[in-house]
Amino acid sequence: MRSDSRSHTFRTFGWDGLIQIILIGNSIVMLAPIVIMIFSAFKTNAQIFRSPFSLPDFRHVGNLVRVWTETDFVLYLMNSFIVTGASIALILVLGTMAAYAIARYEFRGSSAILLFFLAGLTLPLKLAVIPLFIQMRDLGLIDSRFSLIFIYVATGLPTTVFIMTGFIRSLPNELEDAARMDGANEARIMWSIMLPLVRPAMVIAGIQNVVPIWNDFFFPLIFIQNNDLKTLPQGLTTFMGEFGTDWGVLFSGLTLSALPIILLYIGLSRQFINGMTAGAIK
Amino acid sequence: MLTSTLTGRRLWIAALVVPPMAFMCLFLVYPILSAFAYAFYEWHGLARGDFIWFDNFHRVLFEYPFSERTINAFKHNIIVFFALMVLQNGVGFILAYCLWRELWGARFHRIAVFLPVVLSTVIVGLLWKLFLHPLFGAVNVSFRSLGLGALAQPWLGQDSTALAAIIAANAWHMVGFPTLVFLAGMQRIPSEILDAVRMETESEWVKMSKIVWPLVAPSATVVFTLLFVGAFNWFELPFVMAGIDGSPHGATDVLGLYFYRTAFGSMSASAENFGPGSALAVLIFLFIAVISSVITLKLRKREIQL
């Protein structure tokens, strides 16, 4: 009896130990490349080639300064901010408008409109890039930030409408009815009574869109040739070519590009994980 | 009075739904519908020529040199799909199971496994390209310092390893996604069911294969379908790591790269070729749509409602 229970504890302990080893091993594999990247940003070529894993002298910020001052890094960063910011703002405004109408009013065709948005969830717009290119040329939007913003809004709306409609539907009617009794008009009810309640869903929808838009490389590659308008992922490929042999600068460029999203993720990891897996979890 | 409030209400609803729908129509629905039409026309640069029925499709599928490249790229997409199925979804499932036990430190490991997912594909591609450099890359440097110099290879420079290297980088980048989707599926399994199983058997294997795996079927459906769509849309990572021509010698060529080259030109031939490009896009689109619906329907049958 006793030996049996001991073998039982040993078995669970051994099993949990194995799991712990798998998890620690995996986290090392996940984090080591990022740590090496950040370390290398503070090293010279010789140090990187000789000992890629050693701790650097963190006071050696020359590479980072070079990226900041000698390349167009800041320009690309600003472009990414402008394009991502404008896209997210438009997606949230338009997505909330549509979701609010679908969720709060009964009218003919409302379910058809929801279906219309949901159908957009599955369409891979990348494969329609030839007609998009011709369309943008006809609209005079090649080499314009608007081409990117319009595309991101169109691809971001389906998930946003999906998330927001579900959320807005779940809100109670009482506040709305009371305001209507007091003679408030529909716009006022939406703006000052309902919208403040919708903020949590906006955060989820915003995060779900911000990561793919901030990181997108494909559409800038096609629509932006002017260096002054390039976004960060696209600009990164440009300057990686220019500084081809100076590895300290290359790693600095990668580190500076990755840092904003890494820091945001570490601060808001729960929201990031919820937001990015929201579409895949029923 | 009543009618005026009714039209007012209608106008208000229209004001809310028309602008977002207009965006979707203009920049999503219309281009996708046009993509189908474009494939049936002859193209001279950016100008549309005559309606030529299925000629573009015929060229892409059956005429030299298009057909060989199409088949070569398609084969690579299939390899990518199956390799990532094991490396990304398989490993993801195991990691999800490990995290689900909620041992000490699980919260940290969950954050770590998802960290690469938030990075741009461009950053991931460039980073691994530096790590895989034949002389100075961290991968070969570590092999040499461990006395395993024989294992050091020009990973991205030779036909035999280039595709595998890019697949590995993709698995590192994205493994956190299936992990956390599976984990969410496992966390939804009611604890009564698990307690009941624990009474019956001590075997983790029986618990896994008979209870956990069938009950996370909805997560598996989503993850498999997304991987399929992703594998046949693969573009950014091979573009950054191997270049537009799928070097070396087309060993990393996939449909996404081939489509881009055909449509917008490459280093070697910089002319747009919108006809065959559109035909390729339509074929890829139909292939993805048909197979992913089949996968979804087949896998849905496996799902159990609790």
Coordinates of C-alpha atoms in Angstrom, one line a residue:
Chain A
M1 CA 0.0 0.0 0.0
R2 CA 2.7 2.4 1.1
S3 CA 5.0 1.6 -1.7
D4 CA 2.1 1.9 -4.1
S5 CA 1.3 5.5 -3.0
R6 CA 5.0 6.4 -3.2
S7 CA 5.3 5.2 -6.7
H8 CA 2.2 7.2 -7.5
T9 CA 3.6 10.4 -6.1
F10 CA 6.9 9.6 -7.9
R11 CA 5.0 9.2 -11.2
T12 CA 3.1 12.5 -10.9
F13 CA 6.2 14.2 -9.8
G14 CA 8.2 12.7 -12.7
W15 CA 5.5 13.7 -15.1
D16 CA 5.2 17.2 -13.8
G17 CA 9.0 17.5 -13.9
L18 CA 9.0 16.4 -17.5
I19 CA 6.4 19.0 -18.3
Q20 CA 8.3 21.7 -16.5
I21 CA 11.4 20.8 -18.5
I22 CA 9.5 21.0 -21.8
L23 CA 8.1 24.4 -20.8
I24 CA 11.4 25.9 -19.7
G25 CA 13.2 24.5 -22.8
N26 CA 10.5 26.0 -25.0
S27 CA 10.6 29.4 -23.3
I28 CA 14.4 29.4 -23.8
V29 CA 13.9 28.7 -27.5
M30 CA 11.3 31.4 -27.8
L31 CA 13.2 34.1 -25.9
A32 CA 16.8 33.4 -26.8
P33 CA 16.7 34.8 -30.3
I34 CA 15.1 38.0 -29.0
V35 CA 17.6 38.3 -26.2
I36 CA 20.5 37.7 -28.6
M37 CA 19.1 40.4 -30.9
I38 CA 19.0 42.9 -28.1
F39 CA 22.5 42.0 -26.8
S40 CA 23.9 42.2 -30.3
A41 CA 22.5 45.7 -30.7
F42 CA 25.2 46.8 -28.2
K43 CA 28.1 45.0 -29.7
T44 CA 30.7 45.5 -32.5
N45 CA 31.0 43.1 -35.4
A46 CA 33.9 41.3 -33.8
Q47 CA 32.0 40.8 -30.6
I48 CA 29.0 39.5 -32.4
F49 CA 31.0 37.0 -34.5
R50 CA 33.2 35.8 -31.7
S51 CA 30.6 35.4 -28.8
P52 CA 27.0 35.9 -29.9
F53 CA 25.6 34.9 -26.5
S54 CA 27.8 37.0 -24.1
L55 CA 26.5 39.9 -22.2
P56 CA 27.3 43.2 -23.9
D57 CA 28.4 46.5 -22.4
F58 CA 25.1 48.3 -22.3
R59 CA 26.8 51.7 -22.2
H60 CA 27.9 51.1 -25.8
V61 CA 24.9 52.7 -27.6
G62 CA 26.7 53.8 -30.7
N63 CA 24.8 51.4 -33.0
L64 CA 21.4 52.5 -31.7
V65 CA 22.4 56.2 -32.2
R66 CA 23.6 55.5 -35.7
V67 CA 20.3 53.9 -36.6
W68 CA 18.4 56.8 -35.1
T69 CA 20.4 59.5 -36.7
E70 CA 22.0 58.1 -39.9
T71 CA 19.1 56.1 -41.3
D72 CA 15.5 57.0 -42.1
F73 CA 14.4 54.9 -39.1
V74 CA 12.5 57.8 -37.5
L75 CA 10.8 58.6 -40.7
Y76 CA 9.6 55.0 -41.2
L77 CA 8.5 54.9 -37.5
M78 CA 6.4 58.1 -37.9
N79 CA 4.8 56.7 -41.1
S80 CA 3.9 53.5 -39.4
F81 CA 2.3 55.6 -36.6
I82 CA 0.3 57.7 -39.0
V83 CA -0.9 54.8 -41.1
T84 CA -1.7 52.5 -38.2
G85 CA -3.3 55.3 -36.1
A86 CA -5.5 56.6 -38.9
S87 CA -6.6 53.0 -39.8
I88 CA -7.4 52.0 -36.3
A89 CA -9.4 55.2 -35.7
L90 CA -11.4 54.8 -38.9
I91 CA -12.0 51.1 -38.2
L92 CA -13.3 51.7 -34.7
V93 CA -15.5 54.6 -35.8
L94 CA -17.0 52.8 -38.8
G95 CA -17.1 49.4 -37.2
T96 CA -18.9 50.8 -34.1
M97 CA -21.4 52.7 -36.3
A98 CA -22.3 49.5 -38.3
A99 CA -22.4 47.3 -35.2
Y100 CA -24.5 49.8 -33.2
A101 CA -27.1 50.0 -36.0
I102 CA -27.2 46.2 -36.4
A103 CA -27.3 45.5 -32.7
R104 CA -29.6 48.2 -31.3
Y105 CA -32.3 48.7 -34.1
E106 CA -34.7 46.3 -35.7
F107 CA -34.9 47.0 -39.4
R108 CA -35.4 45.0 -42.5
G109 CA -32.1 43.7 -43.9
S110 CA -30.1 44.0 -40.6
S111 CA -29.2 40.4 -40.5
A112 CA -28.3 40.5 -44.2
I113 CA -25.9 43.4 -43.5
L114 CA -24.3 41.5 -40.6
L115 CA -23.8 38.5 -43.0
F116 CA -22.3 40.9 -45.6
F117 CA -19.7 41.9 -43.0
L118 CA -19.1 38.4 -41.9
A119 CA -18.5 37.2 -45.4
G120 CA -15.5 39.6 -45.5
L121 CA -13.9 37.6 -42.7
T122 CA -12.8 34.9 -45.0
L123 CA -11.8 36.8 -48.2
P124 CA -8.0 36.9 -48.7
L125 CA -7.6 40.4 -50.1
K126 CA -3.9 39.6 -51.0
L127 CA -5.1 37.7 -54.0
A128 CA -7.1 40.6 -55.3
V129 CA -4.0 42.8 -55.4
I130 CA -3.9 43.2 -59.2
P131 CA -7.4 44.8 -59.4
L132 CA -6.6 46.8 -56.3
F133 CA -3.4 48.1 -57.9
I134 CA -5.3 49.2 -61.0
Q135 CA -8.1 50.7 -58.9
M136 CA -5.6 52.7 -56.8
R137 CA -3.8 53.9 -59.9
D138 CA -7.2 55.1 -61.3
L139 CA -7.9 56.9 -58.0
G140 CA -4.4 58.4 -58.0
L141 CA -3.6 56.7 -54.7
I142 CA -0.4 54.9 -55.7
D143 CA 2.3 56.3 -53.4
S144 CA -0.2 57.7 -51.0
R145 CA -0.9 56.7 -47.4
F146 CA -4.6 56.6 -48.3
S147 CA -4.2 53.4 -50.3
L148 CA -2.9 51.6 -47.3
I149 CA -5.4 53.1 -44.9
F150 CA -8.4 52.3 -47.1
I151 CA -7.2 48.7 -47.5
Y152 CA -6.6 48.2 -43.8
V153 CA -10.0 49.7 -43.0
A154 CA -11.7 47.3 -45.4
T155 CA -9.9 44.3 -44.1
G156 CA -10.3 45.3 -40.4
L157 CA -14.0 46.0 -40.5
P158 CA -15.4 42.4 -40.6
T159 CA -13.8 41.3 -37.3
T160 CA -14.5 44.6 -35.7
V161 CA -18.2 44.5 -36.6
F162 CA -18.3 40.9 -35.5
I163 CA -16.8 41.6 -32.1
M164 CA -18.7 44.9 -31.5
T165 CA -22.1 43.6 -32.6
G166 CA -21.9 40.7 -30.1
F167 CA -20.9 43.1 -27.3
I168 CA -23.4 45.8 -28.1
R169 CA -26.2 43.3 -28.2
S170 CA -25.4 42.2 -24.7
L171 CA -25.9 45.7 -23.3
P172 CA -29.1 46.3 -21.2
N173 CA -32.0 48.3 -22.7
E174 CA -33.0 50.2 -19.5
L175 CA -30.7 53.1 -19.8
E176 CA -31.6 53.6 -23.5
D177 CA -35.3 53.4 -22.8
A178 CA -35.1 55.9 -20.0
A179 CA -33.2 58.4 -22.1
R180 CA -35.7 58.0 -24.9
M181 CA -38.6 58.7 -22.4
D182 CA -36.7 61.9 -21.5
G183 CA -36.8 62.9 -25.2
A184 CA -33.2 62.4 -26.1
N185 CA -32.7 61.8 -29.8
E186 CA -31.0 58.7 -31.2
A187 CA -27.6 60.3 -31.9
R188 CA -27.5 61.7 -28.3
I189 CA -28.4 58.2 -26.9
M190 CA -25.7 56.6 -28.9
W191 CA -23.0 59.1 -28.1
S192 CA -23.5 59.9 -24.4
I193 CA -25.2 56.8 -23.1
M194 CA -24.2 53.7 -25.1
L195 CA -20.7 54.5 -26.4
P196 CA -19.1 54.9 -23.0
L197 CA -20.2 51.3 -22.2
V198 CA -18.7 49.9 -25.4
R199 CA -15.1 50.8 -24.5
P200 CA -13.9 47.3 -23.4
A201 CA -15.0 45.8 -26.8
M202 CA -13.2 48.7 -28.6
V203 CA -9.9 47.8 -26.8
I204 CA -10.2 44.1 -28.0
A205 CA -11.1 45.2 -31.5
G206 CA -8.3 47.7 -31.6
I207 CA -5.6 45.3 -30.5
Q208 CA -6.9 42.7 -32.9
N209 CA -6.3 45.2 -35.7
V210 CA -3.3 47.0 -34.5
V211 CA -0.9 44.1 -34.7
P212 CA -1.5 43.0 -38.3
I213 CA -1.6 46.6 -39.5
W214 CA 1.5 47.7 -37.7
N215 CA 3.4 44.6 -39.0
D216 CA 2.0 44.5 -42.5
F217 CA 4.6 44.3 -45.3
F218 CA 2.7 43.1 -48.3
F219 CA 0.5 46.1 -49.2
P220 CA 3.2 48.8 -48.7
L221 CA 5.5 46.7 -50.9
I222 CA 2.9 47.0 -53.7
F223 CA 1.6 50.5 -53.2
I224 CA 4.4 52.6 -51.7
Q225 CA 7.6 53.3 -53.7
N226 CA 8.4 56.8 -52.3
N227 CA 10.9 56.4 -49.5
D228 CA 9.3 59.3 -47.6
L229 CA 6.1 57.3 -47.2
K230 CA 7.5 53.8 -46.4
T231 CA 6.3 52.1 -43.2
L232 CA 8.7 50.5 -40.7
P233 CA 8.6 46.8 -41.9
Q234 CA 9.1 48.0 -45.5
G235 CA 11.8 50.6 -44.6
L236 CA 13.6 47.9 -42.5
T237 CA 14.2 45.8 -45.6
T238 CA 15.6 48.9 -47.4
F239 CA 18.1 49.9 -44.8
M240 CA 19.1 46.3 -44.0
G241 CA 20.4 46.3 -47.6
E242 CA 22.3 49.5 -47.1
F243 CA 24.1 48.5 -43.9
G244 CA 24.6 44.9 -45.1
T245 CA 27.9 44.3 -43.3
D246 CA 27.6 46.3 -40.1
W247 CA 25.8 43.7 -37.9
G248 CA 25.7 45.8 -34.8
V249 CA 23.7 48.4 -36.8
L250 CA 21.5 45.7 -38.3
F251 CA 20.6 44.2 -34.9
S252 CA 20.0 47.7 -33.5
G253 CA 17.6 48.4 -36.3
L254 CA 15.7 45.2 -35.6
T255 CA 15.8 45.8 -31.9
L256 CA 14.4 49.4 -32.2
S257 CA 11.7 48.2 -34.6
A258 CA 10.6 45.3 -32.4
L259 CA 10.8 47.2 -29.1
P260 CA 7.6 49.2 -29.3
I261 CA 5.4 46.2 -29.8
I262 CA 7.4 44.0 -27.4
L263 CA 7.0 46.6 -24.6
L264 CA 3.3 47.1 -25.4
Y265 CA 2.8 43.3 -25.3
I266 CA 4.6 42.8 -22.0
G267 CA 2.4 45.5 -20.4
L268 CA -0.8 44.3 -21.9
S269 CA -0.2 40.6 -22.5
R270 CA -3.6 39.4 -21.5
Q271 CA -5.4 41.9 -23.8
F272 CA -3.0 41.0 -26.6
I273 CA -3.6 37.3 -26.3
N274 CA -7.3 37.7 -26.0
G275 CA -7.5 40.1 -28.9
M276 CA -5.3 38.1 -31.3
T277 CA -7.0 34.8 -30.6
A278 CA -10.5 36.3 -30.3
G279 CA -11.4 35.3 -33.9
A280 CA -10.3 31.7 -33.4
I281 CA -11.9 30.9 -30.0
K282 CA -15.6 30.3 -30.1
Chain B
M1 CA -45.5 63.5 -37.2
L2 CA -45.2 59.7 -37.0
T3 CA -44.0 59.4 -40.6
S4 CA -41.4 62.1 -40.1
T5 CA -39.9 60.3 -37.1
L6 CA -39.9 57.1 -39.1
T7 CA -38.0 58.5 -42.0
G8 CA -35.7 60.2 -39.5
R9 CA -35.0 56.9 -38.0
R10 CA -34.4 55.3 -41.4
L11 CA -32.0 58.1 -42.3
W12 CA -30.2 57.7 -39.0
I13 CA -29.8 54.0 -39.5
A14 CA -28.6 54.6 -43.1
A15 CA -26.1 57.2 -41.9
L16 CA -24.7 54.5 -39.6
V17 CA -24.4 51.5 -41.9
V18 CA -23.8 53.1 -45.3
P19 CA -20.3 54.5 -44.8
P20 CA -18.8 51.2 -43.4
M21 CA -20.5 49.2 -46.2
A22 CA -19.2 51.6 -48.8
F23 CA -15.6 51.0 -47.6
M24 CA -16.1 47.2 -47.7
C25 CA -17.6 47.3 -51.2
L26 CA -15.0 49.6 -52.7
F27 CA -11.9 48.1 -51.3
L28 CA -12.8 44.5 -50.6
V29 CA -15.8 43.1 -52.5
Y30 CA -15.2 45.0 -55.7
P31 CA -11.5 44.1 -56.1
I32 CA -12.2 40.4 -55.3
L33 CA -15.0 40.2 -57.9
S34 CA -12.8 42.0 -60.4
A35 CA -10.0 39.6 -59.8
F36 CA -12.2 36.9 -61.3
A37 CA -13.1 38.9 -64.3
Y38 CA -9.5 40.0 -65.0
A39 CA -8.3 36.5 -65.4
F40 CA -10.3 36.1 -68.6
Y41 CA -8.7 39.1 -70.4
E42 CA -5.5 39.6 -72.3
W43 CA -3.4 42.3 -70.7
H44 CA -0.8 44.7 -72.2
G45 CA 1.0 46.1 -69.2
L46 CA -1.7 47.9 -67.3
A47 CA -4.1 48.1 -70.1
R48 CA -6.9 45.5 -70.6
G49 CA -7.2 43.9 -74.0
D50 CA -9.6 41.3 -75.4
F51 CA -11.7 38.7 -73.7
I52 CA -9.7 35.5 -74.2
W53 CA -11.8 32.9 -72.3
F54 CA -9.5 30.4 -70.5
D55 CA -6.2 31.1 -72.3
N56 CA -4.5 32.6 -69.1
F57 CA -5.5 29.5 -67.1
H58 CA -4.2 27.3 -69.9
R59 CA -0.9 29.1 -69.9
V60 CA -0.4 28.9 -66.2
L61 CA -1.4 25.3 -65.9
F62 CA -0.1 23.6 -69.1
E63 CA 2.4 25.8 -71.0
Y64 CA 6.1 26.0 -70.6
P65 CA 7.7 27.7 -68.6
F66 CA 4.6 28.7 -66.5
S67 CA 3.3 25.2 -65.8
E68 CA 6.6 23.8 -64.4
R69 CA 7.0 26.8 -62.0
T70 CA 3.3 26.4 -60.9
I71 CA 3.8 22.8 -60.1
N72 CA 7.2 23.4 -58.4
A73 CA 5.7 26.1 -56.2
F74 CA 2.6 24.1 -55.4
K75 CA 4.6 21.2 -54.2
H76 CA 6.5 23.4 -51.9
N77 CA 3.3 24.8 -50.5
I78 CA 2.2 21.3 -49.7
I79 CA 5.5 20.5 -47.9
V80 CA 5.1 23.8 -46.0
F81 CA 1.6 22.9 -44.9
F82 CA 2.4 19.4 -43.6
A83 CA 5.7 20.4 -42.0
L84 CA 3.9 23.3 -40.1
M85 CA 1.1 20.9 -39.2
V86 CA 3.6 18.9 -37.2
L87 CA 6.1 21.7 -36.1
Q88 CA 3.5 24.4 -35.3
N89 CA 0.1 22.8 -34.6
G90 CA 1.6 19.5 -33.2
V91 CA 4.1 21.2 -30.9
G92 CA 1.4 23.8 -30.1
F93 CA -0.9 21.1 -28.8
I94 CA 1.8 19.6 -26.6
L95 CA 2.7 23.0 -25.2
A96 CA -1.0 23.8 -24.6
Y97 CA -1.3 20.5 -22.6
C98 CA 1.8 21.4 -20.6
L99 CA 0.5 25.0 -19.8
W100 CA -2.9 23.6 -18.9
R101 CA -1.5 21.8 -15.9
E102 CA -0.8 25.3 -14.4
L103 CA 2.4 24.3 -12.8
W104 CA 4.6 26.9 -11.2
G105 CA 5.6 29.5 -13.8
A106 CA 2.9 28.7 -16.3
R107 CA 1.9 32.3 -16.6
F108 CA 5.5 33.3 -17.6
H109 CA 5.7 30.5 -20.1
R110 CA 2.4 31.5 -21.7
I111 CA 3.6 35.1 -22.2
A112 CA 6.9 33.8 -23.6
V113 CA 5.4 31.4 -26.1
F114 CA 3.2 34.2 -27.6
L115 CA 5.9 36.9 -27.7
P116 CA 7.2 36.1 -31.2
V117 CA 3.6 36.1 -32.5
V118 CA 3.3 39.8 -32.0
L119 CA 6.5 40.6 -34.0
S120 CA 6.4 41.6 -37.7
T121 CA 7.2 38.8 -40.2
V122 CA 9.8 41.1 -41.6
I123 CA 11.7 41.4 -38.3
V124 CA 11.5 37.6 -37.8
G125 CA 12.7 36.9 -41.3
L126 CA 15.6 39.3 -41.1
L127 CA 16.6 38.2 -37.7
W128 CA 16.7 34.5 -38.7
K129 CA 18.5 35.4 -41.9
L130 CA 21.3 36.9 -39.7
F131 CA 21.3 33.9 -37.3
L132 CA 21.5 31.5 -40.3
H133 CA 24.4 33.3 -41.9
P134 CA 27.0 30.6 -43.0
L135 CA 30.0 32.2 -41.4
F136 CA 28.9 34.6 -38.7
G137 CA 25.4 33.5 -37.8
A138 CA 24.7 32.5 -34.3
V139 CA 23.5 29.0 -35.4
N140 CA 26.7 28.0 -37.0
V141 CA 28.9 29.8 -34.5
S142 CA 27.3 27.7 -31.7
F143 CA 27.7 24.5 -33.6
R144 CA 31.4 25.3 -34.1
S145 CA 31.9 26.3 -30.5
L146 CA 30.3 23.0 -29.4
G147 CA 32.8 21.1 -31.6
L148 CA 30.0 20.2 -34.0
G149 CA 31.5 22.1 -36.9
A150 CA 30.4 19.4 -39.2
L151 CA 26.8 20.4 -38.6
A152 CA 27.4 24.0 -39.7
Q153 CA 25.7 24.5 -43.1
P154 CA 24.9 27.4 -45.4
W155 CA 21.3 26.8 -44.4
L156 CA 19.7 29.3 -46.7
G157 CA 22.2 28.9 -49.5
Q158 CA 21.7 25.2 -50.5
D159 CA 18.7 23.5 -52.1
S160 CA 18.5 20.8 -49.5
T161 CA 18.0 23.0 -46.4
A162 CA 16.7 26.4 -47.5
L163 CA 13.0 25.6 -47.4
A164 CA 13.3 23.7 -44.1
A165 CA 15.1 26.7 -42.6
I166 CA 12.3 29.0 -43.5
I167 CA 9.7 26.6 -42.3
A168 CA 11.6 26.4 -38.9
A169 CA 11.6 30.2 -38.6
N170 CA 7.9 30.2 -39.3
A171 CA 7.2 27.6 -36.6
W172 CA 9.3 29.7 -34.1
H173 CA 7.3 32.8 -35.1
M174 CA 3.8 31.3 -34.9
V175 CA 3.8 28.3 -32.6
G176 CA 2.3 30.5 -29.8
F177 CA -0.9 31.0 -31.7
P178 CA -2.1 27.3 -31.9
T179 CA -0.8 26.8 -28.4
L180 CA -3.1 29.5 -26.9
V181 CA -6.1 28.5 -29.0
F182 CA -5.7 24.9 -27.9
L183 CA -5.2 26.0 -24.3
A184 CA -8.4 28.0 -24.4
G185 CA -10.1 24.9 -25.7
M186 CA -8.7 22.7 -22.9
Q187 CA -9.7 25.3 -20.2
R188 CA -13.3 25.0 -21.3
I189 CA -13.5 21.3 -20.6
P190 CA -15.7 21.0 -17.5
S191 CA -13.8 19.8 -14.4
E192 CA -16.6 17.2 -13.6
I193 CA -15.6 15.3 -16.8
L194 CA -12.0 15.4 -15.9
D195 CA -12.7 14.2 -12.3
A196 CA -14.8 11.4 -13.6
V197 CA -11.9 10.3 -15.9
R198 CA -9.4 10.5 -13.0
M199 CA -11.6 8.0 -11.1
E200 CA -11.5 5.6 -14.0
T201 CA -7.9 5.6 -15.0
E202 CA -4.5 7.1 -14.1
S203 CA -3.1 6.9 -17.6
E204 CA -2.4 10.4 -19.0
W205 CA -2.4 8.8 -22.4
V206 CA -6.0 7.6 -22.1
K207 CA -7.1 11.0 -20.7
M208 CA -5.4 12.7 -23.6
S209 CA -6.6 10.6 -26.5
K210 CA -10.1 9.7 -25.2
I211 CA -11.1 12.9 -23.5
V212 CA -8.9 16.0 -24.1
W213 CA -8.3 15.5 -27.8
P214 CA -12.0 14.9 -28.8
L215 CA -13.1 17.8 -26.6
V216 CA -10.7 20.4 -28.1
A217 CA -11.9 19.5 -31.6
P218 CA -13.5 22.9 -32.2
S219 CA -10.1 24.5 -31.6
A220 CA -8.4 22.0 -33.9
T221 CA -10.9 22.8 -36.7
V222 CA -10.1 26.5 -36.5
V223 CA -6.3 26.1 -36.1
F224 CA -6.0 23.5 -39.0
T225 CA -8.1 25.7 -41.3
L226 CA -6.1 28.8 -40.5
L227 CA -2.9 27.0 -41.1
F228 CA -4.1 25.7 -44.4
V229 CA -5.0 29.2 -45.6
G230 CA -1.8 30.5 -44.2
A231 CA 0.4 27.9 -45.9
F232 CA -1.1 28.5 -49.3
N233 CA -0.9 32.3 -48.9
W234 CA 2.8 32.0 -47.7
F235 CA 4.6 35.1 -48.9
E236 CA 6.4 37.5 -46.5
L237 CA 8.8 35.1 -44.8
P238 CA 10.2 33.4 -48.0
F239 CA 10.3 36.9 -49.6
V240 CA 12.4 38.3 -46.8
M241 CA 14.6 35.2 -46.2
A242 CA 15.1 33.8 -49.7
G243 CA 14.1 36.7 -52.1
I244 CA 11.5 37.1 -54.8
D245 CA 12.9 34.3 -57.0
G246 CA 12.7 31.6 -54.3
S247 CA 16.5 31.1 -54.3
P248 CA 18.5 29.0 -54.5
H249 CA 17.3 27.7 -57.8
G250 CA 13.6 27.9 -57.0
A251 CA 14.1 25.6 -54.0
T252 CA 12.0 27.9 -51.8
D253 CA 9.6 29.1 -54.5
V254 CA 5.9 29.0 -53.3
L255 CA 2.7 30.1 -55.0
G256 CA 2.7 33.5 -53.2
L257 CA 6.1 34.4 -54.5
Y258 CA 5.4 33.0 -58.0
F259 CA 2.1 35.0 -58.2
Y260 CA 3.9 38.2 -57.1
R261 CA 6.7 37.7 -59.7
T262 CA 4.2 36.9 -62.5
A263 CA 2.0 39.9 -61.7
F264 CA 4.5 42.6 -60.8
G265 CA 7.8 41.4 -62.2
S266 CA 11.0 40.4 -60.5
M267 CA 14.7 41.4 -60.6
S268 CA 15.3 39.4 -63.8
A269 CA 12.1 40.3 -65.6
S270 CA 10.5 43.5 -64.6
A271 CA 7.4 43.5 -66.7
E272 CA 3.9 43.2 -65.3
N273 CA 2.0 40.2 -66.6
F274 CA -1.5 40.7 -65.2
G275 CA -3.2 38.0 -67.3
P276 CA -1.4 34.9 -66.0
G277 CA -1.0 36.6 -62.7
S278 CA -4.8 37.0 -62.3
A279 CA -5.4 33.4 -63.5
L280 CA -3.0 32.2 -60.8
A281 CA -4.7 34.3 -58.1
V282 CA -8.1 32.9 -59.1
L283 CA -6.8 29.3 -59.0
I284 CA -5.1 29.8 -55.6
F285 CA -8.3 31.5 -54.3
L286 CA -10.6 28.6 -55.5
F287 CA -8.2 26.0 -54.2
I288 CA -8.1 27.6 -50.8
A289 CA -11.8 28.1 -50.7
V290 CA -12.7 24.6 -51.7
I291 CA -10.2 22.7 -49.6
S292 CA -10.6 24.8 -46.5
S293 CA -14.4 24.3 -46.6
V294 CA -13.9 20.6 -47.0
I295 CA -11.5 20.6 -44.0
T296 CA -13.9 22.6 -41.9
L297 CA -16.9 20.4 -42.8
K298 CA -15.0 17.2 -42.2
L299 CA -13.5 18.4 -38.9
R300 CA -16.9 19.8 -37.7
K301 CA -18.3 16.3 -37.8
R302 CA -15.6 15.3 -35.3
E303 CA -16.7 18.0 -32.8
I304 CA -18.8 17.0 -29.8
Q305 CA -21.3 19.3 -28.3
L306 CA -21.0 19.4 -24.5

